[in-house]
Coordinates of C-alpha atoms in Angstrom, one line a residue:
M414 CA 128.9 115.8 134.3
P415 CA 131.7 113.6 133.0
N416 CA 135.0 113.8 134.8
K417 CA 138.4 114.6 133.1
D418 CA 139.1 110.8 132.7
V419 CA 135.9 110.2 130.8
I420 CA 136.4 113.2 128.7
E421 CA 139.9 112.1 127.7
K422 CA 138.6 108.6 126.8
C423 CA 135.9 110.2 124.7
K424 CA 138.3 112.5 123.0
S425 CA 140.6 109.6 122.2
K426 CA 137.7 107.7 120.7
L427 CA 136.6 110.8 118.8
L428 CA 140.0 111.3 117.3
S429 CA 140.4 107.6 116.4
A430 CA 137.0 107.5 114.8
K431 CA 137.8 110.7 112.8
E432 CA 141.0 109.2 111.5
D433 CA 139.3 106.0 110.6
L434 CA 136.6 108.0 108.7
L435 CA 139.1 110.2 106.9
S436 CA 141.0 107.0 105.8
L437 CA 137.8 105.5 104.5
R438 CA 136.9 108.7 102.7
R439 CA 140.3 108.7 100.9
S440 CA 139.8 105.1 99.8
T441 CA 136.3 105.7 98.5
A442 CA 137.5 108.8 96.7
A443 CA 140.1 106.8 94.9
E444 CA 137.3 104.3 93.8
I445 CA 135.4 107.2 92.2
T446 CA 138.4 108.6 90.4
Q447 CA 139.3 105.3 88.7
P448 CA 139.0 105.7 84.9
D449 CA 136.0 104.4 83.1
S450 CA 136.9 101.0 81.5
G451 CA 134.0 100.8 79.1
G452 CA 132.0 97.7 79.0
D453 CA 128.5 97.0 77.9
E454 CA 125.3 98.8 79.2
A455 CA 125.0 96.4 82.1
D456 CA 128.7 97.2 83.2
Q457 CA 128.0 100.8 83.0
S458 CA 124.8 100.6 84.9
I459 CA 126.6 98.7 87.7
R460 CA 129.3 101.2 87.7
C461 CA 126.8 104.0 87.8
I462 CA 125.0 102.4 90.8
N463 CA 128.3 101.8 92.6
E464 CA 129.3 105.5 92.1
V465 CA 126.0 106.7 93.5
R466 CA 126.4 104.4 96.5
T467 CA 129.9 105.7 97.1
V468 CA 128.7 109.4 96.9
E469 CA 126.0 108.4 99.5
L470 CA 128.6 106.8 101.7
N471 CA 130.9 109.8 101.4
E472 CA 128.0 112.1 102.5
R473 CA 127.4 109.9 105.6
I474 CA 131.2 110.1 106.4
R475 CA 131.1 113.8 106.0
M476 CA 128.3 114.2 108.3
Q477 CA 129.9 111.8 110.9
I478 CA 133.1 113.8 110.8
Y479 CA 131.1 117.0 111.2
E480 CA 129.4 115.6 114.4
I481 CA 132.8 114.4 115.7
D482 CA 134.3 117.9 115.1
L483 CA 131.4 119.4 116.9
A484 CA 132.0 117.2 119.9
L485 CA 135.7 118.1 119.9
H486 CA 134.8 121.6 119.9
R487 CA 132.4 121.1 122.9
I488 CA 135.3 119.6 124.8
I489 CA 137.3 122.6 124.1
E490 CA 134.4 124.9 125.1
G491 CA 133.7 122.9 128.3
T492 CA 130.2 122.1 127.2
Y493 CA 130.9 118.5 126.4
G494 CA 128.6 116.0 128.0
F495 CA 125.6 118.1 128.4
C496 CA 122.3 117.4 126.5
E497 CA 121.4 120.1 124.0
E498 CA 117.7 119.4 124.6
T499 CA 117.4 119.3 128.4
G500 CA 120.7 120.9 129.6
E501 CA 121.3 117.9 131.8
P502 CA 124.5 115.8 131.9
I503 CA 124.5 113.0 129.3
E504 CA 124.8 109.5 130.8
I505 CA 128.5 108.4 131.0
E506 CA 127.8 105.1 129.4
R507 CA 126.1 106.9 126.6
L508 CA 129.1 109.1 126.1
L509 CA 131.5 106.2 126.1
A510 CA 129.4 104.4 123.5
I511 CA 128.6 107.3 121.2
P512 CA 131.2 110.0 122.1
W513 CA 129.8 112.4 119.5
T514 CA 126.3 112.4 120.9
R515 CA 124.6 115.7 121.7
L516 CA 121.6 114.3 123.5
S517 CA 121.0 112.3 126.6
I518 CA 118.6 109.4 126.3
E519 CA 115.8 111.6 127.6
G520 CA 116.7 114.4 125.3
A521 CA 116.7 112.0 122.3
E522 CA 113.3 110.7 123.3
L523 CA 111.9 114.3 123.7
R524 CA 113.4 115.2 120.2
E525 CA 111.9 112.0 118.6
N526 CA 108.4 112.7 120.1
I527 CA 108.6 116.3 118.7
S528 CA 109.6 115.0 115.2
K529 CA 106.8 112.4 115.3
R530 CA 104.3 115.1 116.3
Y531 CA 105.2 117.3 113.4
A532 CA 105.4 114.5 110.9
R533 CA 101.8 113.7 111.5
G534 CA 100.9 117.2 111.2

């Protein structure tokens, strides 16, 4: 189980990452809302491709913010740092590297093996 110092470091990293993602989302939203400036078919195709990529990026940002919010909620609840798969404490090095993680290394391997088993299915 992580001690208070580790939890505070992780919380700080989570809040910083969330702010960075929110800032990135604001800047990408501004790109989407820029008015269409016409152009030939090639220009319009490129613009369309860029819009699709921006929408996909925003979805990844949204999911990452969701994971961060879940981690912050686990800190409040007192369940932060425990693997959802095994119930065991998550490695401190892993928490510091990926503070929003819900799985220990063992738990991630278990979940991956289950996914592979069902994918072959």
